[in-house]
Structure formats: C-alpha cells, structure tokens
C-alpha cells in the first residue's frame, strides 16, 4: 500500500492549502468570479437560455451550497459555483428584460422630433445630441427607437438640454462587429439604451415639447450642470489642454483633436482621458490628504475629533458629486463604487485596500449591470486593481531588513525615492495586469506605454488632478482662475511628453487576433495568481503558460482571403505582403480594426478610371424612363460597352493585383485563388457582373437572391443577417473553389435582443425566422433587381 502514501500526502497538502485560503477569507473573492462566469455564459449563448432551467438549477444547488459553506475544500467552491453561476445568468436575463431597448432595423431618412437629454460639443462646430425620440414623420417609423444619438455639423445655436429638437435626419442601427470576435457596438448600444445613431442633414431647430417625469427633471438638471461646467473649464483653459481638462472632470472628450488623442494613445496615456479608477483615486486621495492637513492646522482639533473618518466622509461626498458631473459612464460608475466601498471601510475602521473590498464592489456592479462583465473597461479595471492590491499585500508582508546608517543609498530610500519607486512598480504591475486585455480587445500594445506613464504620471498626480480639484472647489467663489491655469500648464506638459514619446521609433506593437480560449486561460490564470496566496496560486501560472502557448501557436486555418464590411461598401483582398481595397480611402473606423486584428500589410489603393461615354449620355426622356424602370438594363450598345469595360478591368486587376474601378459604376479584382470579384455602385451593371464574376457584392437591399449565371451574390439584405464576412479558401491550392470556401460571419446569432432587429420586416411588422440561411443558394427566379424602398 506504499503507493497510497504520495496520494495521501497530496490530499493533505491540498487540504492545508485550502484551509489557509479559507482562513484568509479568499473563498469570498470567488463570488464575483462565479457570478461573472454565469453572466458571460448567458451573453455568449446563441439563444436566450430558458428561465425555468436556470431557476431549477439554482434551487437544486442552493441546499448543497449552504450545507458546504463552512467546508475548506474544493467541493465547497464547486457547490457555490453550481449555485452562483445560474444566479449570474438570471441577473443577465433581468437586465436585458429591464432595458428592452428598441434598435432600429435599417437605415432611414425621416423627420424627427424629440427632447434633448444631453449634448456634447466636438471639434469644430459639431454638436452631438442624445435625444428622447417622440415622433417621426415622412415616413413614420413603425418600430421607432426610444433614444437616438445624432450629430449636427451645421452651425447653429446649441439647443438647450431639456428643450425640444426637430430636423431631418439620417438614422441607422448601431454597427455590429467589424470581424468575428471583435467588439459588437450593437451590443454596447443595446445596454446603453441607444436605439439608433446618425446625423442631421441641416441645422436642427428648437421646438416646444412636453416635459418628462421627476427623474427626467433630475437628470436634466445634472446634464445642464455638467454642460455648464464643461464650457466653463474650456473657457478658462483653451485649446486641447482645456478640452482634456474638461474630459478629466466631465468625461466629454470629443473636443480633443485627433492628433492629440493619437499621441496620448501611442504613449499609453489614453486611459487618463476616461473617468476611471485613476481619476477617482487621485481626486479622493487629494481630498483626503488636503482635508487632514487643514484639520491638523487647527489647534487641538486632531486630538478631539477623528480626522481620518471626517476626511473620508468628505471624500465620499466629493466623489459622489464627481460621478454626477462625469456623465455616469459605466467605467466611472464602476470606479465610484470601488472608491465608495473603500471609503466606507475607513469610516468603519476597516482596511481600505483589500481584495474583499474589490470583490464587494464587483458583486454590486454585477448585480445591477451584469453586462459590464463583457466590457473591456470593466475587465481591465479589475485586472489592474487585483494586480495592484495583490502587489501591495506582497510588498507589505515582505521581510524588512534593517537599514544601515547614512550613505548615498539612504537618500534614494527617502520620500522622492519611494514616490518614484512606487510609481515605477505600480505602472509596471498595471501594464502587465492589463496586457492580455489590450491584446484580446484592441490587438495592440503601446510599445512605450510604461515609459509614457513614468514620464507623465508625476505631472498628472502632483499638478493636474490636485489643482483641478482645488479649482472645482473654489469655482462657486470665483477663485478658480489660478488653479485652472496651473492645471492647464500641467496638461500641456503631459501633451508635450506624449507627443515626444509617440515620435519614438516602433510605435504600437500590433498583435492580431488571438484565440478566445487563450484569452480566457490567461485572464483566469492571472486572476488566480492575484486572488490566492498559497501554492494553489501556481495553478494560475500553469493556465497562463498554456494560454500563452495557444496564443502563439500557428493557427490551423490561415488568414482569410476576402473581407466584406457589414454594409457591403468596403471589400478587401488579402495577400501576403499587401491588402487591396475597393476604396481609395477606406473608412478608418472599420479598416483600422481589420488592420490590427489580422495584421494586414501595406494598403494597395484601387486604380480609379473613368471610361469616356461608357454608358452613353442619356437624353432627359431616357433618364426619366430609366428612373421609372428603376435602373433596368439599358440598351444593347450600353450593355456591350459595360461588358467590355468590366472584362478589361478584370484582366488589368489580375496583372496589377489591385482593384480596377470605374467611377460611380463598379470595381473589379481577382483574388490570389483566382476568384473574380465585382463590387457595384450602380445596379445597372448587375447582369454584366453576374455574367463575368464569381462573386458580386452589392451594397443595396435587392429582391434578387442569386445570379442566374451561378455566381454568388451578396447584397445588403444578406449582409444584414451575417454582418461582416470573412471568406477563406478551403485549401491552400491557388485554384480553390469559391463554393467550397469557408464563410465566417461576424454576427453569430440573430436570435438575441441586441441582434434581433436584423430579422425585422417593416412591411409586415414582424420578425422573420432566424433560421434562414442568407448564404444558401435559393431557387433562381426572374425578379426585379431594383433596390428595396426604405421604410
């Protein structure tokens, strides 16, 4: 029976480790983890999980979890997980049902009337309005969203918050992921309550409108207060420094120039612009230190009263006012809850910096907004906090050696040495803790982020935030000019440092997409390393190593050969050393995501041509007839010229390995596998394209489902269901068939609340069955290929 001894020793060792973790209360830290896992599983499902199944599972696991709550082994965690995971799923179900956001199904131009909820000034004369939609006309939308965000570019007097607004606007649904696995903006919009985005065609006008309830009045007053504060700060501090100062207080960032934002991002300082834990901690810390210093100056006050708790109470009020004027973004609310938990711990004489406080704040957030678990800001914030708190605990418990007398080394251990040493250590821990999330969500890492933070954080910590807080506190007395001026100088210094760092060679390190399994393993492993303190934490090390190997392991399937955007207007062909697009200036919002996720090569711009008289000038009568027939194929001479032009473009595209485009007509290209691709801007060329190409992409909603020639046809109606598409050859052979290619849809399901609008039919006012396969080859029918009318 000697072989049992090692197993018994292992069991005893694990029991001791679990007992020690239990003694330190670390099992409580798994509560938000398990709730988050349940919420993440609910959001990742292709259809809504049945409520009764989640309720039954939670009830069945409740008694075992309660009975094992005092155990000191793995069974207690498993029993707790069986109970908390379905609870997390139920919380996600409740949040989705509570919001019930109506997302617009398709782009439309209409007259809107509504009430301004908030507004934000941008670069130039642009103003972005958040509007509670009350009425639409010309046409009237059957399924109108409740809240829309519209950009006004025309010069006009800003319409006051709470007042009515009207104008002709282009509305559209929030976009889906740019590629499979990337951020779904429709998901974010759904849980932010935004049903449509767009712009005004001309300057909007103010109108009379009804007032909302008491909650709307409170929100309106806060929005007015926030807007006035923003304008006041920008008036005190001009230029980008003033725009950044306003962003640090009220979170309005749109007035910052793109060049400055890019410099801050490349220097790893973009996080400063968000109202996050850094801003909250600096503001609360400045108030705590300042209040205690002022109370210490009063003779006898510190001996008679608990100055630490008084300062904590004042800081609690201050950060609450801060969250009100900051707009209430998810990242700001999350940071506010974390700071409040820590300040309340001080009021009750408990340790402010502890993992239990971090876990408690996470439980509160997940109970109210479980969708936050999918948010990059939530993940990065808690990863950095876990890393810093765990690092602080390890530093506090380190063995301390007796210091020698005097010497130069003693000088480095003084206040300045401790400050810069702590700054270096905290920046390194924060950067390392959030590294996997930068790679997983943004597919890039600032090469000099650590250097940028080390150079700029002293100015931010010692000048910008303290004097910003002092200026806001003195604002009611009209004494804020000097503090704001000092704050502005500190921000100018930060901008100069960011621009200097951004000019260093190297820039961002583009990492590309990594497998979701690798992302999860590394994230979970890092969490275990921070949460546990016994040898059990080395399980996290194993997970990190396995995840890193999976991330760098060569993928079984190569890069896609063809990318198609969700609206069908941008198409890219990927080669080893370059990427060819059908647009000379591809939309940066989409293309930048493609470039980072797939590590694309140099951009090969299309060869733009304009064949003279290709379609022959039409008389007024012919033009009217063509409009009446909705662009049916024109006369034979025109069709022959179109065929010749398209054949010539395909031949030239094969040689140049770029898109050959006829202005306002079509673009043609040939992929490395020999696929002939044509993208259309005029449906008059549809028949010719179907005859000449293997794949035709049309950015209009056609009634036609396929080409009679057998060529694949992708229209806006198809892409509405699939979102952006990646097409990868099934084999590495140059002559791989397009029919056998692998199609990867960015939208994985249309059965969830944030994607269901893709199946809505405005004619019948019903939702189509999600099971329809948009890429299937339907029966070929003679149909009118004209665009569908918009609702």
JSON list of C-alpha atoms in Angstrom, two decimals, residues 485-559:
[
{"chain": "A", "resi": 485, "resn": "UNK", "atom": "CA", "xyz": [-4.17, 77.92, -15.15]},
{"chain": "A", "resi": 486, "resn": "UNK", "atom": "CA", "xyz": [-1.78, 75.67, -13.21]},
{"chain": "A", "resi": 487, "resn": "UNK", "atom": "CA", "xyz": [-3.81, 72.61, -14.22]},
{"chain": "A", "resi": 488, "resn": "UNK", "atom": "CA", "xyz": [-3.62, 73.73, -17.86]},
{"chain": "A", "resi": 489, "resn": "UNK", "atom": "CA", "xyz": [0.17, 74.02, -17.70]},
{"chain": "A", "resi": 490, "resn": "UNK", "atom": "CA", "xyz": [0.40, 70.52, -16.28]},
{"chain": "A", "resi": 491, "resn": "UNK", "atom": "CA", "xyz": [-1.78, 69.17, -19.10]},
{"chain": "A", "resi": 492, "resn": "UNK", "atom": "CA", "xyz": [0.32, 70.99, -21.70]},
{"chain": "A", "resi": 493, "resn": "UNK", "atom": "CA", "xyz": [3.39, 69.31, -20.22]},
{"chain": "A", "resi": 494, "resn": "UNK", "atom": "CA", "xyz": [1.63, 65.93, -20.42]},
{"chain": "A", "resi": 495, "resn": "UNK", "atom": "CA", "xyz": [0.71, 66.54, -24.08]},
{"chain": "A", "resi": 496, "resn": "UNK", "atom": "CA", "xyz": [4.28, 67.56, -24.93]},
{"chain": "A", "resi": 497, "resn": "UNK", "atom": "CA", "xyz": [5.64, 64.41, -23.27]},
{"chain": "A", "resi": 498, "resn": "UNK", "atom": "CA", "xyz": [3.07, 62.26, -25.09]},
{"chain": "A", "resi": 499, "resn": "UNK", "atom": "CA", "xyz": [3.97, 63.78, -28.46]},
{"chain": "A", "resi": 500, "resn": "UNK", "atom": "CA", "xyz": [7.67, 63.24, -27.75]},
{"chain": "A", "resi": 501, "resn": "UNK", "atom": "CA", "xyz": [7.16, 59.59, -26.79]},
{"chain": "A", "resi": 502, "resn": "UNK", "atom": "CA", "xyz": [4.85, 58.97, -29.77]},
{"chain": "A", "resi": 503, "resn": "UNK", "atom": "CA", "xyz": [7.64, 60.04, -32.13]},
{"chain": "A", "resi": 504, "resn": "UNK", "atom": "CA", "xyz": [9.95, 57.30, -30.89]},
{"chain": "A", "resi": 505, "resn": "UNK", "atom": "CA", "xyz": [10.57, 54.51, -33.34]},
{"chain": "A", "resi": 506, "resn": "UNK", "atom": "CA", "xyz": [8.41, 51.44, -33.01]},
{"chain": "A", "resi": 507, "resn": "UNK", "atom": "CA", "xyz": [5.01, 52.84, -32.06]},
{"chain": "A", "resi": 508, "resn": "UNK", "atom": "CA", "xyz": [2.32, 50.27, -31.31]},
{"chain": "A", "resi": 509, "resn": "UNK", "atom": "CA", "xyz": [3.02, 46.56, -31.36]},
{"chain": "A", "resi": 510, "resn": "UNK", "atom": "CA", "xyz": [0.19, 45.07, -33.42]},
{"chain": "A", "resi": 511, "resn": "UNK", "atom": "CA", "xyz": [-0.55, 41.60, -32.09]},
{"chain": "A", "resi": 512, "resn": "UNK", "atom": "CA", "xyz": [-3.52, 40.46, -34.19]},
{"chain": "A", "resi": 513, "resn": "UNK", "atom": "CA", "xyz": [-6.40, 38.29, -33.02]},
{"chain": "A", "resi": 514, "resn": "UNK", "atom": "CA", "xyz": [-5.71, 35.54, -30.54]},
{"chain": "A", "resi": 515, "resn": "UNK", "atom": "CA", "xyz": [-7.95, 32.52, -29.86]},
{"chain": "A", "resi": 516, "resn": "UNK", "atom": "CA", "xyz": [-10.71, 33.14, -27.32]},
{"chain": "A", "resi": 517, "resn": "UNK", "atom": "CA", "xyz": [-9.56, 30.06, -25.39]},
{"chain": "A", "resi": 518, "resn": "UNK", "atom": "CA", "xyz": [-6.09, 31.59, -24.95]},
{"chain": "A", "resi": 519, "resn": "UNK", "atom": "CA", "xyz": [-7.61, 34.89, -23.81]},
{"chain": "A", "resi": 520, "resn": "UNK", "atom": "CA", "xyz": [-9.79, 33.15, -21.21]},
{"chain": "A", "resi": 521, "resn": "UNK", "atom": "CA", "xyz": [-6.99, 30.93, -19.89]},
{"chain": "A", "resi": 522, "resn": "UNK", "atom": "CA", "xyz": [-4.56, 33.81, -19.42]},
{"chain": "A", "resi": 523, "resn": "UNK", "atom": "CA", "xyz": [-7.22, 36.01, -17.82]},
{"chain": "A", "resi": 524, "resn": "UNK", "atom": "CA", "xyz": [-8.34, 33.31, -15.39]},
{"chain": "A", "resi": 525, "resn": "UNK", "atom": "CA", "xyz": [-4.74, 32.36, -14.62]},
{"chain": "A", "resi": 526, "resn": "UNK", "atom": "CA", "xyz": [-3.84, 35.96, -13.82]},
{"chain": "A", "resi": 527, "resn": "UNK", "atom": "CA", "xyz": [-6.87, 36.22, -11.55]},
{"chain": "A", "resi": 528, "resn": "UNK", "atom": "CA", "xyz": [-5.86, 33.09, -9.61]},
{"chain": "A", "resi": 529, "resn": "UNK", "atom": "CA", "xyz": [-2.33, 34.44, -9.18]},
{"chain": "A", "resi": 530, "resn": "UNK", "atom": "CA", "xyz": [-3.71, 37.61, -7.61]},
{"chain": "A", "resi": 531, "resn": "UNK", "atom": "CA", "xyz": [-6.53, 36.08, -5.53]},
{"chain": "A", "resi": 532, "resn": "UNK", "atom": "CA", "xyz": [-4.76, 33.08, -3.97]},
{"chain": "A", "resi": 533, "resn": "UNK", "atom": "CA", "xyz": [-1.74, 33.29, -1.70]},
{"chain": "A", "resi": 534, "resn": "UNK", "atom": "CA", "xyz": [-0.75, 29.65, -1.10]},
{"chain": "A", "resi": 535, "resn": "UNK", "atom": "CA", "xyz": [0.86, 27.26, -3.57]},
{"chain": "A", "resi": 536, "resn": "UNK", "atom": "CA", "xyz": [-2.58, 26.86, -5.12]},
{"chain": "A", "resi": 537, "resn": "UNK", "atom": "CA", "xyz": [-1.88, 30.09, -6.98]},
{"chain": "A", "resi": 538, "resn": "UNK", "atom": "CA", "xyz": [0.60, 28.25, -9.18]},
{"chain": "A", "resi": 539, "resn": "UNK", "atom": "CA", "xyz": [-2.41, 26.74, -10.94]},
{"chain": "A", "resi": 540, "resn": "UNK", "atom": "CA", "xyz": [-2.78, 30.23, -12.37]},
{"chain": "A", "resi": 541, "resn": "UNK", "atom": "CA", "xyz": [0.80, 30.10, -13.64]},
{"chain": "A", "resi": 542, "resn": "UNK", "atom": "CA", "xyz": [0.03, 26.85, -15.45]},
{"chain": "A", "resi": 543, "resn": "UNK", "atom": "CA", "xyz": [-3.06, 28.40, -17.07]},
{"chain": "A", "resi": 544, "resn": "UNK", "atom": "CA", "xyz": [-1.07, 31.46, -18.18]},
{"chain": "A", "resi": 545, "resn": "UNK", "atom": "CA", "xyz": [1.64, 29.32, -19.76]},
{"chain": "A", "resi": 546, "resn": "UNK", "atom": "CA", "xyz": [-0.90, 27.12, -21.57]},
{"chain": "A", "resi": 547, "resn": "UNK", "atom": "CA", "xyz": [-2.81, 30.19, -22.76]},
{"chain": "A", "resi": 548, "resn": "UNK", "atom": "CA", "xyz": [0.37, 31.89, -23.99]},
{"chain": "A", "resi": 549, "resn": "UNK", "atom": "CA", "xyz": [1.34, 28.76, -25.95]},
{"chain": "A", "resi": 550, "resn": "UNK", "atom": "CA", "xyz": [-2.12, 28.67, -27.53]},
{"chain": "A", "resi": 551, "resn": "UNK", "atom": "CA", "xyz": [-1.84, 32.35, -28.42]},
{"chain": "A", "resi": 552, "resn": "UNK", "atom": "CA", "xyz": [1.47, 31.96, -30.26]},
{"chain": "A", "resi": 553, "resn": "UNK", "atom": "CA", "xyz": [0.71, 28.55, -31.76]},
{"chain": "A", "resi": 554, "resn": "UNK", "atom": "CA", "xyz": [0.30, 28.75, -35.55]},
{"chain": "A", "resi": 555, "resn": "UNK", "atom": "CA", "xyz": [-3.43, 28.70, -36.43]},
{"chain": "A", "resi": 556, "resn": "UNK", "atom": "CA", "xyz": [-4.80, 25.64, -38.18]},
{"chain": "A", "resi": 557, "resn": "UNK", "atom": "CA", "xyz": [-6.51, 27.89, -40.70]},
{"chain": "A", "resi": 558, "resn": "UNK", "atom": "CA", "xyz": [-4.74, 30.72, -42.49]},
{"chain": "A", "resi": 559, "resn": "UNK", "atom": "CA", "xyz": [-5.81, 34.29, -42.93]}
]
